GROMACS .gro file of C-alpha atoms in nm:
model
  348
    1MET     CA    1   7.698  -3.286 -10.878
    2VAL     CA    2   7.344  -3.041 -10.865
    3ASP     CA    3   7.054  -3.176 -10.689
    4ASN     CA    4   6.721  -3.129 -10.942
    5GLN     CA    5   6.492  -3.292 -10.713
    6PHE     CA    6   6.144  -3.254 -10.890
    7LYS     CA    7   5.973  -2.956 -10.667
    8LEU     CA    8   5.605  -2.862 -10.713
    9ALA     CA    9   5.722  -2.511 -10.813
   10ASN     CA   10   5.803  -2.741 -11.112
   11ALA     CA   11   5.428  -2.779 -11.171
   12ILE     CA   12   5.268  -2.512 -11.029
   13ILE     CA   13   5.513  -2.208 -11.097
   14PRO     CA   14   5.344  -1.906 -10.970
   15GLU     CA   15   5.281  -1.658 -11.280
   16VAL     CA   16   5.262  -1.904 -11.511
   17PHE     CA   17   4.951  -2.053 -11.302
   18ALA     CA   18   4.821  -1.753 -11.267
   19ASN     CA   19   4.839  -1.639 -11.628
   20TYR     CA   20   4.625  -2.028 -11.751
   21VAL     CA   21   4.413  -1.981 -11.454
   22LEU     CA   22   4.270  -1.627 -11.623
   23ASN     CA   23   4.276  -1.751 -11.990
   24LYS     CA   24   4.098  -2.087 -11.889
   25SER     CA   25   3.825  -1.888 -11.731
   26MET     CA   26   3.754  -1.646 -11.989
   27LYS     CA   27   3.769  -2.039 -12.281
   28THR     CA   28   3.560  -2.159 -11.955
   29ASN     CA   29   3.299  -1.986 -11.858
   30ARG     CA   30   2.922  -2.085 -12.011
   31PHE     CA   31   2.864  -1.716 -11.887
   32VAL     CA   32   3.154  -1.500 -12.070
   33ASN     CA   33   3.088  -1.735 -12.429
   34SER     CA   34   2.707  -1.735 -12.444
   35GLY     CA   35   2.738  -1.341 -12.448
   36ILE     CA   36   2.599  -1.261 -12.168
   37LEU     CA   37   2.920  -1.162 -11.971
   38THR     CA   38   3.082  -0.908 -12.191
   39ASN     CA   39   3.440  -0.886 -12.118
   40ASP     CA   40   3.455  -0.489 -12.100
   41THR     CA   41   3.860  -0.368 -12.094
   42SER     CA   42   3.729  -0.051 -12.040
   43LEU     CA   43   3.576  -0.154 -11.675
   44GLY     CA   44   3.958  -0.409 -11.678
   45SER     CA   45   4.178  -0.125 -11.715
   46GLN     CA   46   4.035  -0.014 -11.350
   47LEU     CA   47   4.025  -0.315 -11.193
   48LEU     CA   48   4.414  -0.281 -11.022
   49ALA     CA   49   4.389   0.094 -10.997
   50PRO     CA   50   4.326   0.288 -10.648
   51GLY     CA   51   4.041   0.278 -10.455
   52GLU     CA   52   3.736   0.030 -10.412
   53PHE     CA   53   3.523   0.120 -10.726
   54ILE     CA   54   3.526   0.141 -11.075
   55HIS     CA   55   3.393   0.499 -11.160
   56MET     CA   56   3.190   0.501 -11.566
   57PRO     CA   57   3.107   0.830 -11.679
   58TYR     CA   58   2.818   0.944 -11.887
   59ILE     CA   59   2.711   1.269 -12.123
   60ASN     CA   60   2.329   1.193 -12.165
   61ASP     CA   61   2.152   1.167 -12.516
   62ILE     CA   62   2.028   1.554 -12.630
   63ALA     CA   63   1.764   1.296 -12.851
   64ASP     CA   64   1.490   1.357 -12.602
   65ALA     CA   65   1.571   1.721 -12.499
   66SER     CA   66   1.279   1.968 -12.536
   67ASP     CA   67   1.127   2.023 -12.853
   68ALA     CA   68   1.287   2.235 -13.085
   69GLN     CA   69   1.136   2.598 -13.094
   70ALA     CA   70   0.974   2.830 -13.343
   71TRP     CA   71   1.319   3.039 -13.541
   72THR     CA   72   1.233   3.357 -13.616
   73ASP     CA   73   1.375   3.751 -13.591
   74THR     CA   74   1.226   3.860 -13.285
   75GLN     CA   75   1.347   3.614 -12.998
   76ASP     CA   76   1.709   3.461 -12.936
   77ILE     CA   77   1.734   3.093 -12.968
   78ALA     CA   78   1.764   2.962 -12.611
   79VAL     CA   79   2.085   2.704 -12.569
   80ASP     CA   80   1.986   2.362 -12.370
   81GLY     CA   81   2.306   2.275 -12.209
   82LEU     CA   82   2.403   1.881 -12.142
   83THR     CA   83   2.407   1.702 -11.821
   84THR     CA   84   2.634   1.419 -11.728
   85GLY     CA   85   2.583   1.133 -11.432
   86GLU     CA   86   2.843   0.843 -11.376
   87GLN     CA   87   2.840   0.431 -11.270
   88ARG     CA   88   2.992   0.308 -11.029
   89ALA     CA   89   3.069  -0.051 -10.989
   90PHE     CA   90   3.212  -0.268 -10.726
   91LYS     CA   91   3.573  -0.457 -10.773
   92PHE     CA   92   3.551  -0.784 -10.586
   93ALA     CA   93   3.887  -0.913 -10.350
   94GLN     CA   94   3.883  -1.271 -10.396
   95ALA     CA   95   4.143  -1.479 -10.244
   96LYS     CA   96   4.117  -1.862 -10.229
   97ALA     CA   97   4.358  -2.143 -10.104
   98PHE     CA   98   4.374  -2.495 -10.177
   99GLY     CA   99   4.643  -2.725  -9.910
  100TRP     CA  100   4.758  -3.084  -9.862
  101THR     CA  101   4.943  -3.252  -9.562
  102ASP     CA  102   5.233  -3.455  -9.624
  103ARG     CA  103   5.052  -3.747  -9.479
  104SER     CA  104   4.726  -3.756  -9.675
  105GLN     CA  105   4.930  -3.788  -9.949
  106GLN     CA  106   5.168  -4.091  -9.805
  107VAL     CA  107   4.833  -4.285  -9.736
  108SER     CA  108   4.588  -4.205  -9.962
  109GLY     CA  109   4.768  -4.153 -10.317
  110ALA     CA  110   4.518  -3.895 -10.440
  111PRO     CA  111   4.672  -3.635 -10.653
  112ALA     CA  112   4.542  -3.307 -10.470
  113GLN     CA  113   4.836  -3.146 -10.691
  114ALA     CA  114   4.692  -3.217 -10.997
  115THR     CA  115   4.320  -3.152 -10.862
  116VAL     CA  116   4.448  -2.834 -10.816
  117ALA     CA  117   4.676  -2.753 -11.068
  118SER     CA  118   4.327  -2.828 -11.322
  119ARG     CA  119   4.040  -2.766 -11.114
  120PHE     CA  120   4.083  -2.380 -10.970
  121THR     CA  121   3.964  -2.258 -11.342
  122SER     CA  122   3.610  -2.456 -11.277
  123TYR     CA  123   3.620  -2.330 -10.902
  124TRP     CA  124   3.686  -1.953 -11.030
  125ASN     CA  125   3.373  -2.026 -11.320
  126THR     CA  126   3.175  -2.119 -11.026
  127GLN     CA  127   3.198  -1.833 -10.878
  128ASP     CA  128   3.186  -1.599 -11.180
  129GLU     CA  129   2.778  -1.732 -11.174
  130LYS     CA  130   2.736  -1.679 -10.804
  131ILE     CA  131   2.806  -1.300 -10.849
  132LEU     CA  132   2.616  -1.270 -11.119
  133PHE     CA  133   2.320  -1.414 -10.982
  134SER     CA  134   2.349  -1.264 -10.674
  135VAL     CA  135   2.404  -0.916 -10.842
  136LEU     CA  136   2.111  -0.984 -11.087
  137ASP     CA  137   1.941  -1.052 -10.765
  138GLY     CA  138   1.963  -0.707 -10.625
  139VAL     CA  139   1.913  -0.538 -10.910
  140PHE     CA  140   1.570  -0.679 -10.955
  141LYS     CA  141   1.492  -0.584 -10.591
  142ASN     CA  142   1.533  -0.214 -10.595
  143THR     CA  143   1.169  -0.109 -10.688
  144ASP     CA  144   1.227   0.151 -11.011
  145ILE     CA  145   1.415  -0.125 -11.170
  146ALA     CA  146   1.169  -0.458 -11.115
  147THR     CA  147   0.883  -0.167 -11.198
  148ALA     CA  148   0.998  -0.115 -11.505
  149LYS     CA  149   1.175  -0.464 -11.603
  150MET     CA  150   0.987  -0.753 -11.441
  151TYR     CA  151   0.713  -0.909 -11.459
  152GLU     CA  152   0.529  -1.160 -11.261
  153ASP     CA  153   0.287  -1.382 -11.397
  154THR     CA  154   0.032  -1.484 -11.180
  155GLY     CA  155   0.046  -1.863 -11.404
  156VAL     CA  156   0.272  -2.156 -11.442
  157PHE     CA  157   0.585  -1.997 -11.668
  158SER     CA  158   0.422  -1.956 -12.057
  159ALA     CA  159   0.475  -1.808 -12.423
  160ARG     CA  160   0.198  -1.519 -12.343
  161GLY     CA  161   0.394  -1.470 -12.028
  162PHE     CA  162   0.721  -1.462 -12.175
  163LEU     CA  163   0.616  -1.233 -12.397
  164ALA     CA  164   0.470  -1.021 -12.172
  165ALA     CA  165   0.801  -0.968 -11.988
  166ILE     CA  166   0.989  -0.902 -12.279
  167ALA     CA  167   0.778  -0.652 -12.401
  168LYS     CA  168   0.929  -0.448 -12.059
  169LEU     CA  169   1.210  -0.356 -12.350
  170GLY     CA  170   0.967  -0.173 -12.540
  171ASP     CA  171   1.074  -0.136 -12.920
  172LEU     CA  172   1.368  -0.227 -12.843
  173GLN     CA  173   1.196  -0.638 -12.786
  174ASP     CA  174   1.266  -0.755 -13.083
  175ASN     CA  175   1.644  -0.620 -13.136
  176LEU     CA  176   1.819  -0.654 -12.875
  177LEU     CA  177   1.708  -0.986 -12.612
  178ASN     CA  178   1.898  -1.277 -12.742
  179LYS     CA  179   1.991  -1.513 -12.423
  180ILE     CA  180   1.749  -1.619 -12.164
  181VAL     CA  181   1.924  -1.821 -11.859
  182VAL     CA  182   1.656  -2.036 -11.652
  183HIS     CA  183   1.658  -2.283 -11.445
  184SER     CA  184   1.607  -2.687 -11.509
  185SER     CA  185   1.295  -2.707 -11.387
  186VAL     CA  186   1.146  -2.452 -11.573
  187TYR     CA  187   1.367  -2.597 -11.884
  188GLY     CA  188   1.139  -2.925 -11.737
  189GLU     CA  189   0.821  -2.668 -11.790
  190MET     CA  190   0.907  -2.550 -12.161
  191LYS     CA  191   0.993  -2.919 -12.295
  192ALA     CA  192   0.650  -3.015 -12.154
  193GLN     CA  193   0.486  -2.735 -12.329
  194GLN     CA  194   0.677  -2.767 -12.643
  195LEU     CA  195   0.855  -2.506 -12.657
  196ILE     CA  196   1.158  -2.518 -12.718
  197ASP     CA  197   1.372  -2.597 -13.135
  198THR     CA  198   1.703  -2.721 -13.171
  199VAL     CA  199   1.934  -2.566 -13.379
  200GLN     CA  200   2.307  -2.637 -13.501
  201PRO     CA  201   2.469  -2.333 -13.602
  202ALA     CA  202   2.762  -2.348 -13.827
  203GLY     CA  203   3.091  -2.471 -13.692
  204ALA     CA  204   2.939  -2.573 -13.343
  205VAL     CA  205   2.977  -2.969 -13.290
  206THR     CA  206   2.685  -2.939 -13.054
  207PRO     CA  207   2.312  -2.863 -13.106
  208ILE     CA  208   2.200  -2.520 -12.915
  209SER     CA  209   1.814  -2.527 -12.726
  210VAL     CA  210   1.624  -2.179 -12.810
  211TYR     CA  211   1.313  -2.019 -12.768
  212ASN     CA  212   1.103  -1.764 -12.957
  213GLY     CA  213   1.461  -1.763 -13.141
  214MET     CA  214   1.697  -1.699 -12.773
  215GLN     CA  215   1.966  -1.994 -12.666
  216ILE     CA  216   1.869  -2.149 -12.330
  217VAL     CA  217   2.116  -2.115 -12.055
  218GLN     CA  218   2.032  -2.383 -11.783
  219ASP     CA  219   2.140  -2.317 -11.396
  220ASP     CA  220   2.056  -2.379 -11.117
  221ASP     CA  221   2.129  -2.127 -10.910
  222PRO     CA  222   1.951  -2.104 -10.585
  223HIS     CA  223   1.845  -1.700 -10.626
  224LEU     CA  224   1.634  -1.842 -10.915
  225LEU     CA  225   1.419  -1.966 -10.655
  226ASN     CA  226   1.150  -1.781 -10.511
  227ASP     CA  227   1.048  -1.850 -10.085
  228ASP     CA  228   0.713  -1.790 -10.259
  229GLY     CA  229   0.741  -2.143 -10.540
  230SER     CA  230   0.799  -1.911 -10.808
  231VAL     CA  231   1.088  -1.947 -10.993
  232THR     CA  232   1.272  -1.653 -11.214
  233SER     CA  233   1.442  -1.652 -11.545
  234TYR     CA  234   1.606  -1.411 -11.671
  235VAL     CA  235   1.669  -1.246 -12.096
  236PHE     CA  236   1.961  -1.075 -12.173
  237ALA     CA  237   2.110  -0.901 -12.445
  238ASN     CA  238   2.486  -0.934 -12.554
  239GLY     CA  239   2.649  -0.688 -12.365
  240SER     CA  240   2.367  -0.598 -12.109
  241VAL     CA  241   2.638  -0.719 -11.784
  242GLY     CA  242   3.015  -0.593 -11.785
  243TYR     CA  243   3.251  -0.800 -11.706
  244SER     CA  244   3.613  -0.833 -11.675
  245VAL     CA  245   3.944  -0.987 -11.410
  246ALA     CA  246   4.234  -0.901 -11.350
  247LYS     CA  247   4.535  -1.039 -11.187
  248PRO     CA  248   4.705  -0.854 -10.842
  249GLN     CA  249   5.039  -0.854 -10.721
  250ASN     CA  250   5.121  -1.184 -10.596
  251ALA     CA  251   4.836  -1.437 -10.747
  252VAL     CA  252   4.928  -1.686 -10.740
  253GLU     CA  253   5.174  -1.783 -10.405
  254ILE     CA  254   5.276  -2.135 -10.309
  255GLN     CA  255   5.307  -2.213  -9.939
  256ARG     CA  256   5.526  -2.430  -9.785
  257GLU     CA  257   5.437  -2.528  -9.390
  258ALA     CA  258   5.697  -2.757  -9.268
  259ARG     CA  259   5.601  -2.842  -8.904
  260HIS     CA  260   5.239  -2.766  -8.955
  261ASN     CA  261   5.012  -3.079  -8.949
  262GLY     CA  262   5.342  -3.253  -9.002
  263GLY     CA  263   5.382  -3.083  -9.334
  264MET     CA  264   5.194  -2.914  -9.526
  265THR     CA  265   5.202  -2.743  -9.906
  266ASN     CA  266   4.883  -2.470 -10.024
  267VAL     CA  267   4.856  -2.331 -10.305
  268ILE     CA  268   4.683  -1.978 -10.273
  269ASN     CA  269   4.496  -1.717 -10.523
  270ARG     CA  270   4.354  -1.396 -10.524
  271ARG     CA  271   4.192  -1.203 -10.791
  272VAL     CA  272   4.013  -0.853 -10.862
  273LEU     CA  273   3.683  -0.907 -11.068
  274THR     CA  274   3.405  -0.683 -11.143
  275THR     CA  275   3.045  -0.764 -11.273
  276HIS     CA  276   2.766  -0.485 -11.363
  277VAL     CA  277   2.478  -0.498 -11.546
  278LEU     CA  278   2.571  -0.125 -11.755
  279GLY     CA  279   2.246   0.112 -11.704
  280THR     CA  280   2.290   0.081 -11.270
  281SER     CA  281   2.521   0.221 -11.017
  282VAL     CA  282   2.654   0.114 -10.680
  283ALA     CA  283   2.423   0.312 -10.478
  284LYS     CA  284   2.536   0.649 -10.324
  285GLY     CA  285   2.445   0.536  -9.980
  286PHE     CA  286   2.594   0.217  -9.968
  287THR     CA  287   2.977   0.141  -9.812
  288PRO     CA  288   3.032  -0.265  -9.764
  289ALA     CA  289   3.091  -0.361  -9.437
  290GLY     CA  290   3.386  -0.475  -9.486
  291GLN     CA  291   3.655  -0.441  -9.667
  292THR     CA  292   3.516  -0.597 -10.022
  293VAL     CA  293   3.149  -0.629 -10.100
  294THR     CA  294   2.961  -0.959  -9.997
  295MET     CA  295   2.736  -1.181 -10.161
  296ASP     CA  296   2.479  -1.129  -9.935
  297GLU     CA  297   2.543  -0.736  -9.993
  298LEU     CA  298   2.524  -0.781 -10.377
  299ALA     CA  299   2.166  -0.989 -10.361
  300LYS     CA  300   1.985  -0.607 -10.175
  301GLY     CA  301   1.789  -0.392 -10.339
  302ASP     CA  302   1.936  -0.103 -10.169
  303THR     CA  303   2.264  -0.189 -10.245
  304TRP     CA  304   2.174  -0.040 -10.609
  305ALA     CA  305   2.030   0.238 -10.830
  306SER     CA  306   1.902   0.315 -11.094
  307ILE     CA  307   2.104   0.610 -11.284
  308VAL     CA  308   1.924   0.584 -11.610
  309ASP     CA  309   1.561   0.510 -11.725
  310PRO     CA  310   1.563   0.159 -11.638
  311ARG     CA  311   1.424   0.070 -11.946
  312ASN     CA  312   1.784   0.121 -12.120
  313ILE     CA  313   1.845  -0.178 -11.959
  314ARG     CA  314   1.908  -0.437 -12.145
  315ILE     CA  315   1.784  -0.694 -11.910
  316VAL     CA  316   1.460  -0.847 -11.844
  317ALA     CA  317   1.352  -1.107 -11.560
  318TYR     CA  318   1.031  -1.320 -11.619
  319GLN     CA  319   0.889  -1.469 -11.250
  320ALA     CA  320   0.646  -1.775 -11.339
  321LYS     CA  321   0.474  -2.021 -11.113
  322LEU     CA  322   0.532  -2.387 -11.219
  323ASP     CA  323   0.342  -2.660 -11.233
  324LYS     CA  324   0.366  -2.931 -10.958
  325GLU     CA  325   0.509  -3.235 -11.158
  326PHE     CA  326   0.825  -2.972 -11.256
  327GLN     CA  327   0.864  -2.803 -10.885
  328PRO     CA  328   1.209  -2.824 -10.770
  329VAL     CA  329   1.394  -2.971 -10.470
  330LYS     CA  330   1.614  -2.724 -10.317
  331GLU     CA  331   1.928  -2.826 -10.238
  332THR     CA  332   2.019  -2.880  -9.880
  333THR     CA  333   2.378  -2.954  -9.707
  334PRO     CA  334   2.398  -3.311  -9.618
  335THR     CA  335   2.480  -3.308  -9.251
  336THR     CA  336   2.769  -3.602  -9.202
  337THR     CA  337   2.902  -3.699  -8.845
  338PRO     CA  338   3.223  -3.908  -8.857
  339THR     CA  339   3.191  -4.276  -8.763
  340PRO     CA  340   3.422  -4.311  -8.418
  341THR     CA  341   3.651  -4.613  -8.512
  342THR     CA  342   3.698  -4.914  -8.282
  343ASP     CA  343   4.060  -4.971  -8.152
  344SER     CA  344   4.072  -5.223  -7.902
  345LYS     CA  345   4.395  -5.109  -7.803
  346GLN     CA  346   4.215  -4.784  -7.663
  347GLY     CA  347   4.218  -4.712  -7.320
  348LYS     CA  348   4.470  -4.963  -7.223
   0.00000   0.00000   0.00000
């Protein structure tokens, strides 16, 4: 009789697991679902191609060319040319592994395998959020972009200040912007000012909170909190941020280490993705310190450049103070020291 023991490979089949994580990430990522991150197939088609960047050539519109000349029979008609440019976007190459020892499973009975299988998607969604806010942080540290697209309020978050922020989009302010991302402390301030409405979209199970007709998305990412005590909120138009993720070769592997730590199993996941504010580009002079760009590098202003009129970037930032009642408490990582156990036989 052929042995047919249940193995880890029966529970996590690499190809199936990779598709599961990718598909579920697209379904459960709230920024994708809200329309802030737009799955861009033109970006995705380049993710696994050679090179460290995605190249997006464009041709400039002729609408703003010089005025038409007078038509006469005494001079030639002048001919204008067309101009082109290129946006460059990062390819983020990421890997993550989770593992457990045989001994830990025997003693604790904790469902390590099931947890890894069911929660890897949530882990990558959290990474997507961190990348998005690091990119926004860096883009709005670019002086040209910040001057054109950020409103810094000297007072607390208010309806007037918000309108001043979206006015940065000029005559498109009422037609494009439809999502606002705020820290939960700002959300509390907005509720206190009675700025929030609740609507029930057709076919939706739960109602959503809206402000000025825009869907509110709450997030407590630390990039939204500024060192001077102010808080930054971002207002988006759909399609303002391109996003895509792809599975490289060996996207998921299961590694069995029979001798290490008495026996250990690891599940390794790799992916390549891009998150790019359309209308910006990786600065020509920027080169990552390592093989792939880091979160810290993304959050620096000199990483980015504005390659078009920054008014055409379809995101605005609103920076404002908060009343002291709503000041957020910055999260800190608790430091714990393991308590040594006493063994009566120790030293004997």
